[in-house]
Short mmCIF file of C-alpha atoms in Angstrom, two decimals:
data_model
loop_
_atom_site.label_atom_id
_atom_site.label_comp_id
_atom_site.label_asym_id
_atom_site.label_seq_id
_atom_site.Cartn_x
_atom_site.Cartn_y
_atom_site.Cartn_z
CA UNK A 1 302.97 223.86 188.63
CA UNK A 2 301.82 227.07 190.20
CA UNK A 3 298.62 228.53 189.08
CA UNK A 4 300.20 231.69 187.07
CA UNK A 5 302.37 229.14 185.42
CA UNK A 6 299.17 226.83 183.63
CA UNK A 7 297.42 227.56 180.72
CA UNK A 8 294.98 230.60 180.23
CA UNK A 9 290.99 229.56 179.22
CA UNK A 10 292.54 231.36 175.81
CA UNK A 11 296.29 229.52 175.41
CA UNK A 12 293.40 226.54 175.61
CA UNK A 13 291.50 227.56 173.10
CA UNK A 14 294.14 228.66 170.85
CA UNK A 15 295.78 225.40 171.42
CA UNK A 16 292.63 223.74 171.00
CA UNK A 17 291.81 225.84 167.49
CA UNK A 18 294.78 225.59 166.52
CA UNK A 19 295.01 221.77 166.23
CA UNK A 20 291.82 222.20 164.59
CA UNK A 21 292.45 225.02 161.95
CA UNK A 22 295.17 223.69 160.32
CA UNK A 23 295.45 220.87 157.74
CA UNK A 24 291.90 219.90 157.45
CA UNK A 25 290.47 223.28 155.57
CA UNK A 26 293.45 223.87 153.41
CA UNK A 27 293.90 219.61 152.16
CA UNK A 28 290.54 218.52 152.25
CA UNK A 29 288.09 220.44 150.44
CA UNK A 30 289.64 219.09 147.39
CA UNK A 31 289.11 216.12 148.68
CA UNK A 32 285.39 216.70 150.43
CA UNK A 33 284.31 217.38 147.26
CA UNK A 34 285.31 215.33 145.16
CA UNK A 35 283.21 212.57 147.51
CA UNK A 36 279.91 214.43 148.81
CA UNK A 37 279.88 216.51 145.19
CA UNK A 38 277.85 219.86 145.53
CA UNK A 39 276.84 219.05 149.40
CA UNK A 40 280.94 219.28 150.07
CA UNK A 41 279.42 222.63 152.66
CA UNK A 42 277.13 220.19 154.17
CA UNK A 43 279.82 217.20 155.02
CA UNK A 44 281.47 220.30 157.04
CA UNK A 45 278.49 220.89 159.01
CA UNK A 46 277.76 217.05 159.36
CA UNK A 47 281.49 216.85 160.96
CA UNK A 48 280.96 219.34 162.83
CA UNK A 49 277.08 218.27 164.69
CA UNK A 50 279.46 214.90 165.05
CA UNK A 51 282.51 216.68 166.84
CA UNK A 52 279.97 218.51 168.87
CA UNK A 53 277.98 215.20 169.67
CA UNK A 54 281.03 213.36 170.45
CA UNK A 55 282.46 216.47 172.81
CA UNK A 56 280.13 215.35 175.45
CA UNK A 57 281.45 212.12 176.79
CA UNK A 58 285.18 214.32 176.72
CA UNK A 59 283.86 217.08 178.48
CA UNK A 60 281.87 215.46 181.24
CA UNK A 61 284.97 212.85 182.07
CA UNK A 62 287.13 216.23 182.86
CA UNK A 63 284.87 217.97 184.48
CA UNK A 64 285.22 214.80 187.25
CA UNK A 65 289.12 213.60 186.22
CA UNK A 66 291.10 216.28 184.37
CA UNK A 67 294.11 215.02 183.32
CA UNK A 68 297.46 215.33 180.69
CA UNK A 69 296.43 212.02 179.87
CA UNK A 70 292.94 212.91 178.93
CA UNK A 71 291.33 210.20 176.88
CA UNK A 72 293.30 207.54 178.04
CA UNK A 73 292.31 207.94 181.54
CA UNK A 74 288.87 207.73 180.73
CA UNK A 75 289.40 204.54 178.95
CA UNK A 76 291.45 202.85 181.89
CA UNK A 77 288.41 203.58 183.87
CA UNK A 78 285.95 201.88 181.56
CA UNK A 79 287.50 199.32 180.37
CA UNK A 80 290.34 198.53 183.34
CA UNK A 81 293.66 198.28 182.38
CA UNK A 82 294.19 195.55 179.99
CA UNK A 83 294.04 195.28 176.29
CA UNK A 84 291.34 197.03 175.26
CA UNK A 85 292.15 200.38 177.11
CA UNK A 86 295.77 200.44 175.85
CA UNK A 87 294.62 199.20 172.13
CA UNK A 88 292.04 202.11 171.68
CA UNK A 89 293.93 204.98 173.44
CA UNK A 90 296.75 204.28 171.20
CA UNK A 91 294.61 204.09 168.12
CA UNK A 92 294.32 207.41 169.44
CA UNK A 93 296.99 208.33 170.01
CA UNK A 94 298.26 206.91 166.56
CA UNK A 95 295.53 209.14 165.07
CA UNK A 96 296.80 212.18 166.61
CA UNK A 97 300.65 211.57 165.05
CA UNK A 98 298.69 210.71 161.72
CA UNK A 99 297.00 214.21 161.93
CA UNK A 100 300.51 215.88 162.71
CA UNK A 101 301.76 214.37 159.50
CA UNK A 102 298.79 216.01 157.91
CA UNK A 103 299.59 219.01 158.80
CA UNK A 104 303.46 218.89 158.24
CA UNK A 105 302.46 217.26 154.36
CA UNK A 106 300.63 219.98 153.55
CA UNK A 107 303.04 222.96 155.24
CA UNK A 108 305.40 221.59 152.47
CA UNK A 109 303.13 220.97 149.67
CA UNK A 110 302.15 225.20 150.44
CA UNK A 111 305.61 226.14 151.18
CA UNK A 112 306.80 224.99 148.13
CA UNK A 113 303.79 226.08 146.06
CA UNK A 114 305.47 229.25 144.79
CA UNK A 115 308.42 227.67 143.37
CA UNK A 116 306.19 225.24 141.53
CA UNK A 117 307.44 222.31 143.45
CA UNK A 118 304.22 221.36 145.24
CA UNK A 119 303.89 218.52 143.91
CA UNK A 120 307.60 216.97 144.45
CA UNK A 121 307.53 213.71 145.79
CA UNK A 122 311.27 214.17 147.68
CA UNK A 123 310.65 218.07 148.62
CA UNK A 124 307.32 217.97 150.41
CA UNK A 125 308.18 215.27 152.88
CA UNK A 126 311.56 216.48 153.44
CA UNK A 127 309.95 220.18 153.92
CA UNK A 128 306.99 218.68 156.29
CA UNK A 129 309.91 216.52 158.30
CA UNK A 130 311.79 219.81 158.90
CA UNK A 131 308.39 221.58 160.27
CA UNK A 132 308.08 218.79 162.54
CA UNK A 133 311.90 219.19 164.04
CA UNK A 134 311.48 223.02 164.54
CA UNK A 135 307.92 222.62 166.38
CA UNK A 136 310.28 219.89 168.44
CA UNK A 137 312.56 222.28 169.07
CA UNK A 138 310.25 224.94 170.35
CA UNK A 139 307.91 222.47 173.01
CA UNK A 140 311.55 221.49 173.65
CA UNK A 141 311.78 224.91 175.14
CA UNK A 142 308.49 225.46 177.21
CA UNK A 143 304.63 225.11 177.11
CA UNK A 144 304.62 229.22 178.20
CA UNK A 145 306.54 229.73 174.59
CA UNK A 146 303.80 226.93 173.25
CA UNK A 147 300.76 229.05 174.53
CA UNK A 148 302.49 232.40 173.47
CA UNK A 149 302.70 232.02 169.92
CA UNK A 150 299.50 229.46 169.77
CA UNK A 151 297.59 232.86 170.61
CA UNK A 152 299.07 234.69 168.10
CA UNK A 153 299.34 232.49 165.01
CA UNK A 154 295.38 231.24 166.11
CA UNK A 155 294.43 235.12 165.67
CA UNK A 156 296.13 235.36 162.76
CA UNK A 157 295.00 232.31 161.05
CA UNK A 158 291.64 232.95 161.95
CA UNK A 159 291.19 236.56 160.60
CA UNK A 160 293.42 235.40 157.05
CA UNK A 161 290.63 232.79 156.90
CA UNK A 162 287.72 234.74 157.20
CA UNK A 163 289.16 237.14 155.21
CA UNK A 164 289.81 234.57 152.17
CA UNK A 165 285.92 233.33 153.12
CA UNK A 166 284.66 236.49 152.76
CA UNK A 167 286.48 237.76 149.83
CA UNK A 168 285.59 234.49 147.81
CA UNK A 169 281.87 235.30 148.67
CA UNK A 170 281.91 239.03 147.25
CA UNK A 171 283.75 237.81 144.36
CA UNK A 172 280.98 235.31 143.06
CA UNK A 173 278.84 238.34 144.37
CA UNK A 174 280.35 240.78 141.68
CA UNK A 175 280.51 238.05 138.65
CA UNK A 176 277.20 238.70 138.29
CA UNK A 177 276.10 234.63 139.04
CA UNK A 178 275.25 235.40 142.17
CA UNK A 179 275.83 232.87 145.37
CA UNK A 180 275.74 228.81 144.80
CA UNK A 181 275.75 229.89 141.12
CA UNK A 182 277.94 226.59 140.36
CA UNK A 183 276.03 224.28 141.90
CA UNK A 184 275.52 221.47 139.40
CA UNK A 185 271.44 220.41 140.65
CA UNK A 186 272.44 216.95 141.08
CA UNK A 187 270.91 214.97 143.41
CA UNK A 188 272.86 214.31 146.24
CA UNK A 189 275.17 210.67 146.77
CA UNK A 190 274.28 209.54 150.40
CA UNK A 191 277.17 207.30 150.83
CA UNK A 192 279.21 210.27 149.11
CA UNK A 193 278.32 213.03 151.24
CA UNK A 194 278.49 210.45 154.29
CA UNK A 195 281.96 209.82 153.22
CA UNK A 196 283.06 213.13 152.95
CA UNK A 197 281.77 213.88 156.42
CA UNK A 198 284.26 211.13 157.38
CA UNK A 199 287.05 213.10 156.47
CA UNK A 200 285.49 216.20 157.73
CA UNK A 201 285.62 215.28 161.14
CA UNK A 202 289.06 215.33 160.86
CA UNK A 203 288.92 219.25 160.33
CA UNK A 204 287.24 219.06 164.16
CA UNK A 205 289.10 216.03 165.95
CA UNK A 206 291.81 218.73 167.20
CA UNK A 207 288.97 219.29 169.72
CA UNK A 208 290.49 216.24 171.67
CA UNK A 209 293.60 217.50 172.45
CA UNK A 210 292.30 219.68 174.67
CA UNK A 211 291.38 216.84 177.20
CA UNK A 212 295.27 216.60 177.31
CA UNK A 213 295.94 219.66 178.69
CA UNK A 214 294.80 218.10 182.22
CA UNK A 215 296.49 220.09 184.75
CA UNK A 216 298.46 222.34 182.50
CA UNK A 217 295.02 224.38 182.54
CA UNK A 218 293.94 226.71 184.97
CA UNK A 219 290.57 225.48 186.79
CA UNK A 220 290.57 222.54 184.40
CA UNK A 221 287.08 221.00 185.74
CA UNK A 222 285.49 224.22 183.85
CA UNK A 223 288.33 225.30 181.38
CA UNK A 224 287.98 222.35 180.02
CA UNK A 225 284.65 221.96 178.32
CA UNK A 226 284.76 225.96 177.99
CA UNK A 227 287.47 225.30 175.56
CA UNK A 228 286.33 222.44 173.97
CA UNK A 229 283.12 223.69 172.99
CA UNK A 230 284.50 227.08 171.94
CA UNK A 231 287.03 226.13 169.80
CA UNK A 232 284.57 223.93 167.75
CA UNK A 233 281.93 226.70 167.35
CA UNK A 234 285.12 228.79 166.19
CA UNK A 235 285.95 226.28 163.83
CA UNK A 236 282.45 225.40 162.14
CA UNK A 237 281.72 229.02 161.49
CA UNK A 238 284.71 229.18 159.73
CA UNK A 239 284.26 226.16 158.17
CA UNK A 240 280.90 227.15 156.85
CA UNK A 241 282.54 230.81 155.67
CA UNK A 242 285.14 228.65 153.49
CA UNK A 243 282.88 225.83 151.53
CA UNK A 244 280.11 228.39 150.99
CA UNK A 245 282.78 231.04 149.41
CA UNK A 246 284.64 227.68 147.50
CA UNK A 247 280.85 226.77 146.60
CA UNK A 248 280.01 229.91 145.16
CA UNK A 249 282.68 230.90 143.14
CA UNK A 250 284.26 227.13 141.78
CA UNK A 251 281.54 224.76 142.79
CA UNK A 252 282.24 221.55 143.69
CA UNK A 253 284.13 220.44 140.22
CA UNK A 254 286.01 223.61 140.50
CA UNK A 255 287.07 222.68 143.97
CA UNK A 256 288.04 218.89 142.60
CA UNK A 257 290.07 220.36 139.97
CA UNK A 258 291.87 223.24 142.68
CA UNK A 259 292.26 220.24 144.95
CA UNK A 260 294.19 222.04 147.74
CA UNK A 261 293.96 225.16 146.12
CA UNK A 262 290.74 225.53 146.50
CA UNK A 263 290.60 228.37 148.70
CA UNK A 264 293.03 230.72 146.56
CA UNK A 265 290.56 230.06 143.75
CA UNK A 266 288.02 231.01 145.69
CA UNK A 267 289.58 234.48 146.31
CA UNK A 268 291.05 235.01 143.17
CA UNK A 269 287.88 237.02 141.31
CA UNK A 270 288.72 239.66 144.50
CA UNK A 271 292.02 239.57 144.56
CA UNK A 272 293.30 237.90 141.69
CA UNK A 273 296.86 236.25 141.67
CA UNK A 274 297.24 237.44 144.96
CA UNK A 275 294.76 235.14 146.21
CA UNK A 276 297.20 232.08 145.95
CA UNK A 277 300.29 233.90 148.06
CA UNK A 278 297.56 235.21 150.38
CA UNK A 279 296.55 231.71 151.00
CA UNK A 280 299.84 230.28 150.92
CA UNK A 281 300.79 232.70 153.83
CA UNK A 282 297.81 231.86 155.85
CA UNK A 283 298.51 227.99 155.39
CA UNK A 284 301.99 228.31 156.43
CA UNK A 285 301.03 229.94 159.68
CA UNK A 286 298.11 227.47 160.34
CA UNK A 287 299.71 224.47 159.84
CA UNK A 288 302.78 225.03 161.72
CA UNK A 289 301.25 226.27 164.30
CA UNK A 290 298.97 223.52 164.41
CA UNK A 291 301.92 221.35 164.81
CA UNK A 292 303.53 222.72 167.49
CA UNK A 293 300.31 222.88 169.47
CA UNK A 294 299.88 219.23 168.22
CA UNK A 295 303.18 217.85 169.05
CA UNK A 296 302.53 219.66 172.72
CA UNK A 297 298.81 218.24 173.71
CA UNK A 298 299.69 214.24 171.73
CA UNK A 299 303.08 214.15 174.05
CA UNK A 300 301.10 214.66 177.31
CA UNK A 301 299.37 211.75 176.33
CA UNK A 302 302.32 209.35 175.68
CA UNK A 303 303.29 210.80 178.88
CA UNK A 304 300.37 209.26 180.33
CA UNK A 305 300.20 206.20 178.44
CA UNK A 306 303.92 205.39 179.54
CA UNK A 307 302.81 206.00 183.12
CA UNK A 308 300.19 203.42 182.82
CA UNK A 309 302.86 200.94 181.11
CA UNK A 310 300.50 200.88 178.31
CA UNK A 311 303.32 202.56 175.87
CA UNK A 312 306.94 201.35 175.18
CA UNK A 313 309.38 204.07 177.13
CA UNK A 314 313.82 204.41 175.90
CA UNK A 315 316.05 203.80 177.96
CA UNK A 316 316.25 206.28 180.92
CA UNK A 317 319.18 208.01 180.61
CA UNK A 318 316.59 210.06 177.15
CA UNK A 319 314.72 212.93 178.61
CA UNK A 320 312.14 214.19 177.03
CA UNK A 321 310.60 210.72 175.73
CA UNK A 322 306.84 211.49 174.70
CA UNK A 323 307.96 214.34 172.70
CA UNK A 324 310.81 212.42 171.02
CA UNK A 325 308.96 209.54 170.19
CA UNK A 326 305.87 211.67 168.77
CA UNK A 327 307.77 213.53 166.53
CA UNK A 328 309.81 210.52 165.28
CA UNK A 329 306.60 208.06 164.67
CA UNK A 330 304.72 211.74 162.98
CA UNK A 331 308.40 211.82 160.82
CA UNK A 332 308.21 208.61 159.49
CA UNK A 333 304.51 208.66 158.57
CA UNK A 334 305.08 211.64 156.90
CA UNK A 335 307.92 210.08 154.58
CA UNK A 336 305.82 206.75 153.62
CA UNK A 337 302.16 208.05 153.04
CA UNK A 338 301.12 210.58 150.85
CA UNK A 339 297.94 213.28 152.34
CA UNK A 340 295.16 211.40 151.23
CA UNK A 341 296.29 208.26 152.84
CA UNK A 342 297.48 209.93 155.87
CA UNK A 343 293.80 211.50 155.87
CA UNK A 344 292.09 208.41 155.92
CA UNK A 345 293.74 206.48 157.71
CA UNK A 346 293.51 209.28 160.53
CA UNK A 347 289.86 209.07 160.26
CA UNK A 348 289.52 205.16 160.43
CA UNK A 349 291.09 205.09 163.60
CA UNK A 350 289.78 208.08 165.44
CA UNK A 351 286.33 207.39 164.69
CA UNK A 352 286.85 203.35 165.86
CA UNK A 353 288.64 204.98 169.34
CA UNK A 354 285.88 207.22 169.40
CA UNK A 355 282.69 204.37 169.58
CA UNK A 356 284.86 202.88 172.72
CA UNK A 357 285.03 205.72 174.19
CA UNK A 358 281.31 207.15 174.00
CA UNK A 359 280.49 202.71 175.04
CA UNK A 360 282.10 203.88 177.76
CA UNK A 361 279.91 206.26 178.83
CA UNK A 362 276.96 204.28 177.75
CA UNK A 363 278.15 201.63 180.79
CA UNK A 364 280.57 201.58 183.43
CA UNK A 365 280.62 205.41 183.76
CA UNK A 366 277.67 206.65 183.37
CA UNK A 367 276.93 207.07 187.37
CA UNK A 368 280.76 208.17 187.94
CA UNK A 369 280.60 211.15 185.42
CA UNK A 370 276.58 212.06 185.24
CA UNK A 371 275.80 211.18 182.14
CA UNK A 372 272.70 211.61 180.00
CA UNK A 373 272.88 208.00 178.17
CA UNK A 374 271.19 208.94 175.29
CA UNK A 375 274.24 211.60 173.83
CA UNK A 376 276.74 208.84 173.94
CA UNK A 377 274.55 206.30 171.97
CA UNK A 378 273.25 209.26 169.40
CA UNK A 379 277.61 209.57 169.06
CA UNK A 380 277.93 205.48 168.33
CA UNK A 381 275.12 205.94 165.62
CA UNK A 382 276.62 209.01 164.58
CA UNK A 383 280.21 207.38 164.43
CA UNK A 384 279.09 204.35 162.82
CA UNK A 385 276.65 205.68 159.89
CA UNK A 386 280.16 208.00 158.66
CA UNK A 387 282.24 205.02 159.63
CA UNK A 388 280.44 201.73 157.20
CA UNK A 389 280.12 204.11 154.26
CA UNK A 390 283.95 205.79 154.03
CA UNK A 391 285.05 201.68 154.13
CA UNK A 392 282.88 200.86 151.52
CA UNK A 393 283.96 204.03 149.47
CA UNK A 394 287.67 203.03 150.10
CA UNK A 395 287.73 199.74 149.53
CA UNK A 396 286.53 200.45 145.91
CA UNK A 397 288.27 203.10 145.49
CA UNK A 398 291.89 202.62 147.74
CA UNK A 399 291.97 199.49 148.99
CA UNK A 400 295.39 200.14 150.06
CA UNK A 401 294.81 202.71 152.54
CA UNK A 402 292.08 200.26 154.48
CA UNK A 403 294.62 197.19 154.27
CA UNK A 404 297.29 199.81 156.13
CA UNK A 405 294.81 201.00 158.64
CA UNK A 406 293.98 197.34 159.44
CA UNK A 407 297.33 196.57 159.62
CA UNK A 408 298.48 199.40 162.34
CA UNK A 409 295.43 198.38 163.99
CA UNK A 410 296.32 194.78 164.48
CA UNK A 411 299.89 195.43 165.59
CA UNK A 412 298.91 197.77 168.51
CA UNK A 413 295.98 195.19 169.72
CA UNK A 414 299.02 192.38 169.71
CA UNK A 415 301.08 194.73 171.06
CA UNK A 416 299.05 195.26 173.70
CA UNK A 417 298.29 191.52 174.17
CA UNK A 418 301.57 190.93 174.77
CA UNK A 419 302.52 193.71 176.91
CA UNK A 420 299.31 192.61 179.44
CA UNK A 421 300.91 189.11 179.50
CA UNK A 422 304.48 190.70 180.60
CA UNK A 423 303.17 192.38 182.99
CA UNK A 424 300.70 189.97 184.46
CA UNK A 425 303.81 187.58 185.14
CA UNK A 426 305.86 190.20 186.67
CA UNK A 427 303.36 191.02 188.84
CA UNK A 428 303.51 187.05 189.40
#
């Protein structure tokens, strides 16, 4: 691919962003809330220092390998290529259809929202399955057309965010309460706002996807990291903008109660019942654009993890086989699992991928990539003090969800079991 043909340092970081600014601020601060209570703003900036931690092991592998295959690359090379390289960058890559699914759930739960169908357990799936076929249809056509309208839907998402964030603050402003005026002064839950951060890291995770864009990127040993790290600051001062508005004008029962609404609330003392078709709009754009830059970084990496016979391929005569299979595996999770399962179960497995990766930095490539040892570990700690207390919360709470994230885990590490033993006696 010639130079003029690769992705722009800004198609990156729109992609990048707009992975990122999608489902995560518009399904989850119902959600955050309801878990870390009146810290809900402060689980966003935990995920965020956590993202930002965990960026470093990403961004110093690609400044020495860049490649579409990203993360599992830099797995084969710590680990070799057996079982524990293909079991982890598939939880990955597993994590990354579960996040499309996210995002196609709640286009349909907004979608429908004005005909008062958002909560119809047949029309939101069927809605989010038809996103995911029309961002197919468009990465069917070209990554140019990907980074086109990635860079226009990212500025328009962006500015309809920060203008709902700012609105919602100089609404509280004019009530007269004044700014955190609904906080409740309860102390807060540790293992609460821990578990909320859980699921805020999801709102950040997107950040990964850039590490995918491998040579599609211009000057990828810089581009890179450049994008990475911009696209996260982008995201946590949006972030920041939303939960403090949210705070301010519902607090964090209001926000329970809004659930996904939480940001048209927000607005509403500003703009009043324009606030919910403002942020209807805005969700629409975000999360299908978030898809289709998605589905175009997470089919690089089955691309990659096909390559390295670590991922089952169709027969031969089917072009276009990592972005097939992505979009049927993200179709059929959104059909059995509703958002906060999909949520959580996104977040168990990135976080576990994520401690093998940042181990692997900690060990076998420390020398290869430069590495300051100590930023990997701080990400294990990191990884593991969010990881212990969302199980605990969920196995109280939805023990199903933690017996289905076990269970997807298991099959891929048999999976991969077996496929090492086939190929070990072919090679014999």
């Amino acid at each position: 691919m010639t130079n003029e043909k690769k992705l722009t340092l800004a198609g990156s970081v729109s992609l990048g962003a707009g992975v990122m600014i999608g489902a995560g601020i518009f399904a989850l601060v119902g959600q955050v809330a309801g878990l870390a209570g009146d810290w809900f703003p402060v689980a966003f900036f935990g995920g965020a220092v956590v993202a930002g931690v965990s960026s470093y092991a990403y961004i110093r592998y690609s400044s020495v390998n860049p490649s579409s295959g990203g993360i599992a690359m830099l797995l084969k090379d710590a680990y070799g290529p057996g079982v524990v390289a293909g079991s982890f960058s598939l939880f990955m890559y597993v994590s990354m259809v579960v996040a499309e699914s996210l995002l196609a759930r709640t286009f349909g739960t907004y979608l429908l929202t004005p005909f008062g169908l958002q909560g119809s357990v047949v029309l939101v799936p069927v809605v989010g399955v038809l996103a995911i076929t029309a961002a197919t249809i468009v990465n069917l056509i070209g990554n140019r057309l990907v980074e086109g309208s990635a860079t226009t839907t990212a500025i328009l998402k962006i500015a309809g965010i920060a203008v709902l964030a700012i609105a919602g603050l100089i609404g509280a402003s004019l009530t007269g309460e004044g700014l955190f005026a609904n906080t409740s002064g309860q102390p807060a839950d540790v293992i609460g706002v821990l578990a909320g951060t859980t699921l805020c890291v999801l709102a950040y995770k997107g950040f990964t996807t850039i590490t995918n864009q491998g040579d599609d990127i211009r000057d990828p040993d810089k581009n890179i990291g450049r994008s990475i790290m911009i696209s996260i600051s982008i995201c946590t001062v949006l972030y920041l903008l939303i939960t403090a508005s949210v705070q301010s004008s519902l607090g964090a029962e209001g926000a329970v109660e809004a659930r996904d609404f939480a940001l048209a609330r927000a607005a509403e003392p500003l703009f009043g019942t324009w606030g919910v078709g403002l942020t209807v709009a805005i969700a629409v754009i975000a999360t299908l654009s978030g898809l289709l830059a998605s589905l175009y970084s997470v089919s690089r990496l089955y691309g990659m993890l096909q390559s390295m016979d670590q991922a089952p391929s169709l027969p031969a005569r089917i072009p276009h086989q990592p972005l097939l299979i992505t979009a049927a595996l993200a179709i059929v999770v959104t059909v059995a699992l509703d958002l906060s399962q999909i949520a959580s179960m996104g977040a168990l497995l990135y976080l576990s991928m994520d401690i093998a990766v940042q181990w692997g930095l900690v060990r076998p490539l420390r020398d290869k990539v430069h590495a300051r040892r100590w930023v990997p570990v701080l990400a294990i700690v990191l990884d593991l003090s969010l990881l212990v207390p969302f199980i605990i919360v969920k196995v109280q709470t939805d023990p199903l969800t933690i017996v289905v994230a076990a269970a997807v885990g298991s099959a891929i590490v048999i999976a991969q079991v077996l496929a090492v033993r086939v190929r070990t006696r072919s090679k014999n």
